[in-house]
Amino acid sequence: MLEKDLLMFDEFFIQKQIKVFGAPLLLAVGTIGNLISFYILFKNTRKASTYTYLSVLAIMDILVLYVGLLRVWLVQLGIIVEDLNSVMCKLVTFLGFFCSDVSVWLIVIVTVERTIVVALPLRAPSVCNSKYAKLGITSVISIFVLLNLHFLWSMDLHYTVKNTTVTPECKAIEGYTYLVEIIWPWVDAAFYSFTPFVIIFVLNIIIIKNVINAKNARLVLRQQCTLSRTYAVKTQTHEHGEMSRRITCMLLAVSFTFLITVLPMNILIIRNSLVDNTDTLKGLIRQRLLMTVAEMLMYTNHSINFFLYCATGKKFRGQFRALACSCCRNPLGLRLRRNMSQRSFNGSMPLVKMNSSRTDYVNCEHFFDKGVQL
């Protein structure tokens, strides 16, 4: 059946519109947000090893968007990237699985680290540092390179000749069909969805429980101790405690967002394995719509971390404002405004009220020179 015939079904039309308009929107938002996040987080990697994980996560999320989501959008425009040649077939398939797996497991590792910080604070300094962060990142990348490396020889272009028309298709070569088409979807679901979901869910419960217990313990301690006896301890530990709580809050937002956005896909995978609704065309199109919505939610997880950092991190917002202000006061921008003002004064163009003022530059310098830290 041709696509124009399928457009008669509302479900097919809706899922196509989601891909045509939703994919480029997520791609643009995710690219800008992740680049800004990487720039800010990378500058703060010396302050906490968590920022090392999150900065690498921003890069991996960009790769996921361009290898996966961009490909989804291009298909709607009639461009199938993996069918262009044999190299693209192998490389795009490998990168698609590799980048998404690494991105998810970086969240798992950083959640494990934060659990150690909260539940075992005395052991944290010896484990949660830049040395182990680099080792953890290297280990995750190495594991998933090896796990998905078979795509470089198990996938290739196959050509179908019909009425003198040659149609290329990227799929498993003979001998690997069962592995790629039957076994690997479940392996990928286990590594990308099921296992990370369970680990992150359990660890988040442990983190929240320990945070609540620590808060209650501090309240009891304040009631039992006098101000004079605890003042010195407070001044020494307040800054470290505040930073730890900010990082914990930021991480909880990221990990819970992952749980929410991946849950629909987990449910659909289990449901489709137990119930077959593809015996009718209507059921097949409806299942395709549900899978499209779940897929877009998964890509949303790779696009919105910047907004989560802004929502949960006061210092992150401060550094973002400082970055925006530093861009506003660059020499090219100032020269352009000065030229526009002179032209307005000389009558060469209508005099308009400028959106910026000297007060704006003073505030910008305040944020920029203050050197806001996460």
Tab-separated table of C-alpha atoms in Angstrom:
chain	number	residue	atom	x	y	z
A	1	MET	CA	0.000	0.000	0.000
A	2	LEU	CA	1.317	3.456	-0.932
A	3	GLU	CA	1.891	6.201	1.637
A	4	LYS	CA	-0.849	8.384	0.145
A	5	ASP	CA	-3.306	5.584	0.870
A	6	LEU	CA	-2.060	5.211	4.437
A	7	LEU	CA	-2.581	8.944	5.032
A	8	MET	CA	-6.316	8.204	5.062
A	9	PHE	CA	-5.777	6.812	8.575
A	10	ASP	CA	-5.601	9.490	11.279
A	11	GLU	CA	-3.039	7.511	13.289
A	12	PHE	CA	-0.622	7.343	10.348
A	13	PHE	CA	-1.020	11.057	9.616
A	14	ILE	CA	-0.382	11.964	13.275
A	15	GLN	CA	2.754	9.850	13.608
A	16	LYS	CA	4.128	11.296	10.372
A	17	GLN	CA	3.524	14.871	11.577
A	18	ILE	CA	5.250	14.079	14.864
A	19	LYS	CA	8.367	12.960	12.996
A	20	VAL	CA	8.315	15.761	10.408
A	21	PHE	CA	7.904	18.631	12.892
A	22	GLY	CA	8.892	17.165	16.265
A	23	ALA	CA	12.244	15.707	15.197
A	24	PRO	CA	13.872	18.958	13.931
A	25	LEU	CA	12.552	20.834	16.973
A	26	LEU	CA	14.136	18.363	19.391
A	27	LEU	CA	17.283	18.347	17.286
A	28	ALA	CA	17.685	22.138	17.450
A	29	VAL	CA	16.840	22.400	21.152
A	30	GLY	CA	19.041	19.448	22.066
A	31	THR	CA	22.030	20.673	20.073
A	32	ILE	CA	22.052	24.167	21.569
A	33	GLY	CA	21.278	22.985	25.095
A	34	ASN	CA	23.876	20.220	25.144
A	35	LEU	CA	26.610	22.461	23.724
A	36	ILE	CA	25.967	25.071	26.421
A	37	SER	CA	25.810	22.362	29.091
A	38	PHE	CA	29.123	20.882	27.946
A	39	TYR	CA	30.836	24.279	28.008
A	40	ILE	CA	29.653	25.097	31.531
A	41	LEU	CA	30.105	21.631	33.028
A	42	PHE	CA	33.531	21.075	31.481
A	43	LYS	CA	34.840	24.222	33.174
A	44	ASN	CA	33.800	22.781	36.544
A	45	THR	CA	35.161	19.245	36.229
A	46	ARG	CA	37.843	19.981	38.841
A	47	LYS	CA	35.210	20.782	41.460
A	48	ALA	CA	33.437	17.410	41.337
A	49	SER	CA	33.832	14.224	39.321
A	50	THR	CA	30.083	14.272	38.613
A	51	TYR	CA	30.616	17.187	36.230
A	52	THR	CA	33.089	15.062	34.250
A	53	TYR	CA	30.401	12.451	33.651
A	54	LEU	CA	27.767	15.050	32.788
A	55	SER	CA	30.026	16.919	30.357
A	56	VAL	CA	30.728	13.686	28.443
A	57	LEU	CA	27.008	12.891	28.629
A	58	ALA	CA	26.255	16.168	26.818
A	59	ILE	CA	28.538	15.170	23.929
A	60	MET	CA	27.065	11.665	23.715
A	61	ASP	CA	23.542	13.112	23.698
A	62	ILE	CA	24.449	15.296	20.716
A	63	LEU	CA	25.773	12.231	18.889
A	64	VAL	CA	22.572	10.302	19.691
A	65	LEU	CA	20.468	13.118	18.259
A	66	TYR	CA	22.463	13.378	15.032
A	67	VAL	CA	22.932	9.658	14.469
A	68	GLY	CA	19.403	8.652	15.493
A	69	LEU	CA	16.908	11.510	15.466
A	70	LEU	CA	18.301	13.223	12.360
A	71	ARG	CA	18.062	9.916	10.535
A	72	VAL	CA	14.399	9.575	11.568
A	73	TRP	CA	13.658	13.021	10.160
A	74	LEU	CA	15.560	12.448	6.916
A	75	VAL	CA	13.538	9.286	6.265
A	76	GLN	CA	10.404	11.449	6.166
A	77	LEU	CA	12.111	13.512	3.460
A	78	GLY	CA	12.905	10.400	1.427
A	79	ILE	CA	16.581	10.180	2.440
A	80	ILE	CA	17.728	6.897	3.990
A	81	VAL	CA	21.288	7.557	5.140
A	82	GLU	CA	22.254	3.949	5.852
A	83	ASP	CA	21.273	2.934	2.302
A	84	LEU	CA	23.682	5.376	0.639
A	85	ASN	CA	26.666	3.025	0.620
A	86	SER	CA	28.193	0.085	2.481
A	87	VAL	CA	30.322	2.242	4.798
A	88	MET	CA	27.340	4.331	5.930
A	89	CYS	CA	25.303	1.168	6.468
A	90	LYS	CA	27.866	-0.278	8.875
A	91	LEU	CA	28.915	2.974	10.545
A	92	VAL	CA	25.459	4.459	11.134
A	93	THR	CA	24.128	1.209	12.596
A	94	PHE	CA	27.136	0.834	14.893
A	95	LEU	CA	27.075	4.461	16.089
A	96	GLY	CA	23.319	4.379	16.629
A	97	PHE	CA	23.538	1.551	19.157
A	98	PHE	CA	26.896	2.591	20.636
A	99	CYS	CA	26.061	6.255	21.377
A	100	SER	CA	22.661	5.541	22.920
A	101	ASP	CA	24.091	2.796	25.166
A	102	VAL	CA	26.994	4.948	26.377
A	103	SER	CA	24.676	7.901	27.063
A	104	VAL	CA	22.362	5.829	29.249
A	105	TRP	CA	25.120	4.066	31.157
A	106	LEU	CA	26.828	7.352	31.954
A	107	ILE	CA	23.643	8.234	33.836
A	108	VAL	CA	23.828	4.864	35.592
A	109	ILE	CA	27.457	5.391	36.646
A	110	VAL	CA	26.900	8.926	37.874
A	111	THR	CA	23.882	7.680	39.840
A	112	VAL	CA	26.053	4.980	41.416
A	113	GLU	CA	28.634	7.627	42.325
A	114	ARG	CA	26.027	9.882	43.884
A	115	THR	CA	24.661	6.925	45.880
A	116	ILE	CA	28.148	6.346	47.308
A	117	VAL	CA	28.474	10.034	48.203
A	118	VAL	CA	25.129	10.063	50.001
A	119	ALA	CA	25.129	6.597	51.595
A	120	LEU	CA	28.876	6.176	52.283
A	121	PRO	CA	30.250	9.703	52.741
A	122	LEU	CA	33.468	8.512	54.424
A	123	ARG	CA	34.367	6.311	51.440
A	124	ALA	CA	33.359	8.868	48.831
A	125	PRO	CA	36.623	10.903	48.604
A	126	SER	CA	38.660	7.790	47.756
A	127	VAL	CA	36.210	6.576	45.086
A	128	CYS	CA	34.419	9.618	43.703
A	129	ASN	CA	37.241	11.574	42.111
A	130	SER	CA	38.473	12.545	38.669
A	131	LYS	CA	40.742	9.493	38.402
A	132	TYR	CA	37.880	7.036	38.784
A	133	ALA	CA	35.606	9.224	36.666
A	134	LYS	CA	38.001	8.951	33.721
A	135	LEU	CA	38.349	5.214	34.348
A	136	GLY	CA	34.571	4.788	34.461
A	137	ILE	CA	34.018	6.730	31.231
A	138	THR	CA	36.773	4.810	29.450
A	139	SER	CA	35.357	1.493	30.676
A	140	VAL	CA	31.823	2.263	29.494
A	141	ILE	CA	33.040	3.372	26.068
A	142	SER	CA	35.256	0.295	25.694
A	143	ILE	CA	32.524	-2.138	26.750
A	144	PHE	CA	29.955	-0.825	24.283
A	145	VAL	CA	32.483	-0.547	21.465
A	146	LEU	CA	33.162	-4.254	21.880
A	147	LEU	CA	29.486	-5.109	22.362
A	148	ASN	CA	28.332	-3.381	19.171
A	149	LEU	CA	31.431	-3.929	17.062
A	150	HIS	CA	29.847	-6.856	15.222
A	151	PHE	CA	27.703	-4.426	13.198
A	152	LEU	CA	30.826	-3.535	11.208
A	153	TRP	CA	30.782	-7.004	9.620
A	154	SER	CA	27.250	-8.301	10.293
A	155	MET	CA	25.552	-5.477	8.325
A	156	ASP	CA	25.875	-4.595	4.660
A	157	LEU	CA	23.908	-3.313	1.674
A	158	HIS	CA	21.659	-5.747	-0.175
A	159	TYR	CA	20.428	-4.897	-3.664
A	160	THR	CA	16.979	-5.843	-4.944
A	161	VAL	CA	16.302	-5.680	-8.681
A	162	LYS	CA	12.693	-5.121	-9.749
A	163	ASN	CA	11.682	-3.974	-13.219
A	164	THR	CA	15.217	-2.781	-14.001
A	165	THR	CA	15.177	-0.732	-10.781
A	166	VAL	CA	17.907	-1.481	-8.254
A	167	THR	CA	16.936	-0.781	-4.626
A	168	PRO	CA	19.635	-0.851	-1.891
A	169	GLU	CA	18.732	-1.906	1.639
A	170	CYS	CA	20.926	-1.999	4.732
A	171	LYS	CA	20.348	-5.252	6.613
A	172	ALA	CA	22.123	-8.230	8.143
A	173	ILE	CA	24.240	-10.372	5.902
A	174	GLU	CA	23.615	-14.100	5.561
A	175	GLY	CA	24.551	-15.951	8.726
A	176	TYR	CA	23.855	-12.990	11.021
A	177	THR	CA	20.148	-12.489	10.291
A	178	TYR	CA	18.956	-14.293	13.418
A	179	LEU	CA	21.426	-12.389	15.618
A	180	VAL	CA	20.632	-8.927	14.250
A	181	GLU	CA	16.872	-9.212	13.691
A	182	ILE	CA	15.745	-11.583	16.454
A	183	ILE	CA	18.261	-11.592	19.297
A	184	TRP	CA	19.746	-8.100	19.189
A	185	PRO	CA	16.516	-6.091	19.665
A	186	TRP	CA	16.152	-7.798	23.046
A	187	VAL	CA	19.837	-7.339	23.879
A	188	ASP	CA	19.541	-3.643	23.044
A	189	ALA	CA	16.351	-3.318	25.090
A	190	ALA	CA	18.117	-4.931	28.049
A	191	PHE	CA	21.150	-2.629	27.894
A	192	TYR	CA	19.386	0.592	26.897
A	193	SER	CA	16.085	0.310	28.779
A	194	PHE	CA	15.380	-2.523	31.204
A	195	THR	CA	18.622	-2.877	33.171
A	196	PRO	CA	19.393	0.881	33.494
A	197	PHE	CA	15.761	1.509	34.464
A	198	VAL	CA	15.892	-0.962	37.350
A	199	ILE	CA	19.334	0.167	38.576
A	200	ILE	CA	18.520	3.886	38.468
A	201	PHE	CA	15.103	3.388	40.086
A	202	VAL	CA	16.548	1.409	43.009
A	203	LEU	CA	19.499	3.758	43.509
A	204	ASN	CA	17.261	6.836	43.440
A	205	ILE	CA	15.171	5.345	46.230
A	206	ILE	CA	18.363	4.761	48.249
A	207	ILE	CA	19.533	8.336	47.582
A	208	ILE	CA	16.221	9.897	48.582
A	209	LYS	CA	16.002	7.748	51.726
A	210	ASN	CA	19.521	8.727	52.823
A	211	VAL	CA	18.929	12.408	52.054
A	212	ILE	CA	15.802	12.383	54.235
A	213	ASN	CA	17.613	10.560	57.040
A	214	ALA	CA	20.535	13.008	56.860
A	215	LYS	CA	18.150	15.961	57.009
A	216	ASN	CA	16.409	14.543	60.070
A	217	ALA	CA	19.767	13.877	61.737
A	218	ARG	CA	20.849	17.492	61.167
A	219	LEU	CA	17.639	18.754	62.741
A	220	VAL	CA	18.212	16.609	65.826
A	221	LEU	CA	21.831	17.749	66.045
A	222	ARG	CA	20.829	21.400	65.889
A	223	GLN	CA	18.354	20.891	68.696
A	224	GLN	CA	20.920	19.177	70.929
A	225	CYS	CA	23.891	21.470	70.332
A	226	THR	CA	24.305	25.116	71.170
A	227	LEU	CA	25.130	27.738	68.551
A	228	SER	CA	28.574	28.434	69.979
A	229	ARG	CA	29.646	24.808	69.826
A	230	THR	CA	28.460	24.120	66.289
A	231	TYR	CA	29.257	27.414	64.595
A	232	ALA	CA	32.810	26.440	63.590
A	233	VAL	CA	31.674	23.102	62.176
A	234	LYS	CA	28.859	24.780	60.254
A	235	THR	CA	31.118	27.318	58.624
A	236	GLN	CA	33.565	24.624	57.524
A	237	THR	CA	31.034	22.132	56.158
A	238	HIS	CA	28.246	24.384	54.907
A	239	GLU	CA	29.795	25.120	51.514
A	240	HIS	CA	30.675	21.470	50.817
A	241	GLY	CA	27.226	20.325	51.942
A	242	GLU	CA	25.493	22.881	49.752
A	243	MET	CA	27.439	21.805	46.673
A	244	SER	CA	26.725	18.133	47.378
A	245	ARG	CA	22.998	18.825	47.757
A	246	ARG	CA	22.936	20.824	44.506
A	247	ILE	CA	24.631	18.010	42.610
A	248	THR	CA	22.288	15.435	44.141
A	249	CYS	CA	19.231	17.469	43.189
A	250	MET	CA	20.540	17.946	39.646
A	251	LEU	CA	21.282	14.255	39.258
A	252	LEU	CA	17.903	13.181	40.599
A	253	ALA	CA	16.219	15.402	38.020
A	254	VAL	CA	18.277	13.848	35.196
A	255	SER	CA	17.774	10.255	36.333
A	256	PHE	CA	14.038	10.596	37.030
A	257	THR	CA	13.584	12.210	33.618
A	258	PHE	CA	15.285	9.178	32.111
A	259	LEU	CA	12.921	6.866	33.995
A	260	ILE	CA	9.845	8.770	32.822
A	261	THR	CA	10.875	9.053	29.184
A	262	VAL	CA	12.024	5.420	28.843
A	263	LEU	CA	9.087	3.833	30.697
A	264	PRO	CA	6.630	4.009	27.738
A	265	MET	CA	9.092	2.201	25.460
A	266	ASN	CA	9.634	-0.506	28.076
A	267	ILE	CA	5.889	-1.004	28.384
A	268	LEU	CA	5.439	-1.193	24.608
A	269	ILE	CA	8.267	-3.694	24.166
A	270	ILE	CA	6.743	-6.008	26.774
A	271	ARG	CA	3.210	-5.489	25.446
A	272	ASN	CA	4.153	-6.166	21.829
A	273	SER	CA	5.961	-9.351	22.826
A	274	LEU	CA	2.838	-10.662	24.577
A	275	VAL	CA	0.039	-9.285	22.381
A	276	ASP	CA	0.099	-9.241	18.582
A	277	ASN	CA	-2.073	-6.430	17.184
A	278	THR	CA	-0.487	-6.400	13.746
A	279	ASP	CA	-2.878	-8.881	12.160
A	280	THR	CA	-4.928	-5.982	10.775
A	281	LEU	CA	-3.764	-2.830	8.991
A	282	LYS	CA	-5.526	-0.648	11.576
A	283	GLY	CA	-3.744	-2.428	14.428
A	284	LEU	CA	-0.369	-2.133	12.693
A	285	ILE	CA	-0.778	1.618	12.126
A	286	ARG	CA	-1.915	2.168	15.714
A	287	GLN	CA	1.107	0.272	17.036
A	288	ARG	CA	3.335	2.354	14.792
A	289	LEU	CA	1.886	5.553	16.275
A	290	LEU	CA	2.513	4.353	19.835
A	291	MET	CA	6.086	3.398	18.971
A	292	THR	CA	6.650	6.816	17.379
A	293	VAL	CA	5.454	8.618	20.515
A	294	ALA	CA	7.647	6.408	22.724
A	295	GLU	CA	10.615	6.955	20.409
A	296	MET	CA	10.205	10.738	20.507
A	297	LEU	CA	10.055	10.590	24.309
A	298	MET	CA	13.356	8.692	24.311
A	299	TYR	CA	14.976	11.365	22.152
A	300	THR	CA	13.472	14.033	24.422
A	301	ASN	CA	15.555	12.518	27.226
A	302	HIS	CA	18.679	13.344	25.183
A	303	SER	CA	17.503	16.908	24.462
A	304	ILE	CA	16.367	18.514	27.711
A	305	ASN	CA	19.174	18.046	30.245
A	306	PHE	CA	20.125	21.719	29.852
A	307	PHE	CA	16.690	22.772	31.090
A	308	LEU	CA	16.933	20.327	34.014
A	309	TYR	CA	20.288	21.820	35.000
A	310	CYS	CA	18.808	25.326	34.835
A	311	ALA	CA	15.744	24.302	36.845
A	312	THR	CA	17.660	22.564	39.630
A	313	GLY	CA	21.006	24.402	39.694
A	314	LYS	CA	21.123	27.999	40.874
A	315	LYS	CA	24.852	28.244	40.174
A	316	PHE	CA	24.381	26.675	36.744
A	317	ARG	CA	21.867	29.419	35.928
A	318	GLY	CA	24.371	31.975	37.156
A	319	GLN	CA	27.103	30.639	34.893
A	320	PHE	CA	24.692	30.546	31.971
A	321	ARG	CA	23.791	34.210	32.556
A	322	ALA	CA	27.502	35.029	32.771
A	323	LEU	CA	28.089	33.212	29.474
A	324	ALA	CA	25.203	35.041	27.803
A	325	CYS	CA	26.435	38.376	29.092
A	326	SER	CA	29.996	37.716	27.945
A	327	CYS	CA	28.639	37.075	24.448
A	328	CYS	CA	26.655	40.321	24.589
A	329	ARG	CA	29.688	42.423	25.444
A	330	ASN	CA	32.045	41.003	22.796
A	331	PRO	CA	33.812	43.629	20.652
A	332	LEU	CA	31.883	42.798	17.474
A	333	GLY	CA	28.545	43.225	19.210
A	334	LEU	CA	29.607	46.491	20.841
A	335	ARG	CA	30.965	47.825	17.547
A	336	LEU	CA	27.713	46.955	15.787
A	337	ARG	CA	25.637	48.739	18.450
A	338	ARG	CA	27.958	51.760	18.331
A	339	ASN	CA	27.625	51.994	14.556
A	340	MET	CA	23.855	51.675	14.753
A	341	SER	CA	23.704	54.425	17.382
A	342	GLN	CA	25.878	56.753	15.272
A	343	ARG	CA	23.813	56.130	12.179
A	344	SER	CA	20.643	56.824	14.140
A	345	PHE	CA	22.089	60.067	15.523
A	346	ASN	CA	23.223	61.246	12.064
A	347	GLY	CA	19.752	60.702	10.686
A	348	SER	CA	20.720	57.961	8.272
A	349	MET	CA	18.141	55.653	9.837
A	350	PRO	CA	15.134	56.140	12.121
A	351	LEU	CA	15.976	56.640	15.754
A	352	VAL	CA	14.775	53.637	17.754
A	353	LYS	CA	15.037	52.709	21.396
A	354	MET	CA	17.835	50.221	21.906
A	355	ASN	CA	16.997	47.054	23.884
A	356	SER	CA	20.223	47.289	25.885
A	357	SER	CA	21.415	49.976	28.235
A	358	ARG	CA	24.455	50.829	30.289
A	359	THR	CA	22.729	49.217	33.248
A	360	ASP	CA	22.549	45.953	31.319
A	361	TYR	CA	26.299	46.034	30.726
A	362	VAL	CA	26.969	46.759	34.383
A	363	ASN	CA	24.850	43.778	35.392
A	364	CYS	CA	26.595	41.629	32.813
A	365	GLU	CA	29.997	42.645	34.103
A	366	HIS	CA	28.799	41.817	37.582
A	367	PHE	CA	27.873	38.277	36.583
A	368	PHE	CA	30.931	37.814	34.392
A	369	ASP	CA	33.510	39.156	36.790
A	370	LYS	CA	31.950	37.434	39.769
A	371	GLY	CA	33.007	34.099	38.308
A	372	VAL	CA	29.888	32.216	39.340
A	373	GLN	CA	30.717	28.614	40.220
A	374	LEU	CA	28.579	25.495	40.227
